[in-house]
Amino acid sequence: MSNRSTYFRTDILSGAVVFLVALPLCLGIALASGAPLFAGIIAGVIGGIVVGILSKSQLSVSGPAAGLTAIILAAIGTLGSYQTFLVAVVLAGGIQIVLGLVKAGTISNYFPSNVIEGMLTAIGIIIILKQVPHAIGYDVDNEGDFFFIEKNTGHNTFSALIDAVNYSHLGAITITLVSLAILIAFNKVAFLKKLKVVPGALVVVIVGVLINEFFKLSGSSLVISQEHLVSLPVPKSFNDFTGQFSLPNFAEITRPDVWVVALTIAVVASIETLLCIEASDKLDPLKRYTDTNRELLAQGTGNILSGLLGGLPMTSVIVRTSANINSGGRTKTATIAHGILLLLAVVSIPAILNKIPLACLAAVLLMIGYKLASPAVFKHMWKSGKYQFIPFIITVVAVVFTDLLEGVAIGLVVSVFFILRANLKLAYFFKKEEYHEGEVITIKLAQEVSFLNKAAIKQTLNHLPAQSKVVIDATDTFYIDHDVVQLIKDFLNIGSRDKDIRVSLVGFKDEYTMEFSSHVSSN
């Protein structure tokens, strides 16, 4: 039995949860981008169905991304119209296809795991910080805005939290607390954990709607008003529905600024996608790996289609992907199901969906955020040592206080610094305080010895005591840089003679064969 059929039921249920999470995010990101609300839904549907089918990733979920909102908002203003912007989206998709064909997706292999862990943890913290206002009923900020400096108010994340506490709504808090209790019960109570017929997130949404409807019928002051509910466009006729689609104005395709926007979107969307794919593979309980070049081809195709229909550009998105994994999704069936549900919902039941309180969806996201940024993650990274923990924690702080790409870039710089530092120190294993004149000194080379290690090895060889016996062991080494090979040759033929040092070489492969002198023995 294939994986897809094995997990079909849980995938469908997970797709339903991702649909509920994605719906307000699609709308919120469109609003924050200065685009028509329906443009976010178009991107979500295509990201789910088209990219879901074409991608080799079993878990990632694509759709409009918060990381592109600032670029989209500025681009629409610069280009003068949304229709001209759509031309750039189509071109960006074409550029992504080219990137996939030239195998640019392999860049994801060079993202250090501590930076990816830091990015995931930071996303978890951001989700929690951004969802608290929605959870307590003071959601001035758009759903889907994940920037530290908020565009709507000019406040930062922490000042917005203070405002939210000061102007909180008791009805929203009530629904959030009930929702969290339900979600915790589904995670902790043995009977509910085994109940696979319906996930806790779906129960939360149903209960949230029922509670607010009860508040309305009873005339309670706890009733949640429309601005704190899902706000999906409700067309009154077929013409109203079709009027929500926009067509790109290809007469503007020769404009240089259109191509600049297209290239910017292609590069940023591709990097965000590759980061998310790397993160989703790390979170995958089945430990599968995604063909990143195929992913760029799928994303490019999705963006071309989204641009042609009037949708926003898309990427693989970590928030929806995390929701998918945490809800039990195990194959791409969940991703495709979420896209189909988005399509059916906006066509058939927008008025019903507009009864869903953002507070209960916030509760679902709060649980997702906690799982991504749990104390266990920090403990694990701390135990991994400073070379892992420092880049991890700097990435966390940088992503939280800037944005995803800037934060990851800072984390990468720090991680590369520590990689180089560790590489310099771990080219060989040798403690200088353990030797005295006349003793045998063993220098055991690491698996990989690069040109970066040349200075450290040179210093060690230069400080070896006279008349000692030295064993240079390359038994476990599969690569030695040419410069290091030449350095060892020079030591064998000149440096060791000057100090009357007897040298033995162990485990050197044929390609590193040296011109041994009479001072050298080889094993």
PDB file of C-alpha atoms in Angstrom, residues 124 150 159 188 224 462:
ATOM      1  CA  GLY A 124       7.437  30.072  16.249  1.00  0.00           C
ATOM      2  CA  GLU A 150       4.144  47.001  11.756  1.00  0.00           C
ATOM      3  CA  SER A 159       4.296  47.969  21.695  1.00  0.00           C
ATOM      4  CA  LYS A 188      -2.835  15.228  26.373  1.00  0.00           C
ATOM      5  CA  ILE A 224     -17.274  39.399  18.634  1.00  0.00           C
ATOM      6  CA  ASN A 462      57.244  24.447  12.821  1.00  0.00           C
TER       7      ASN A 462
END
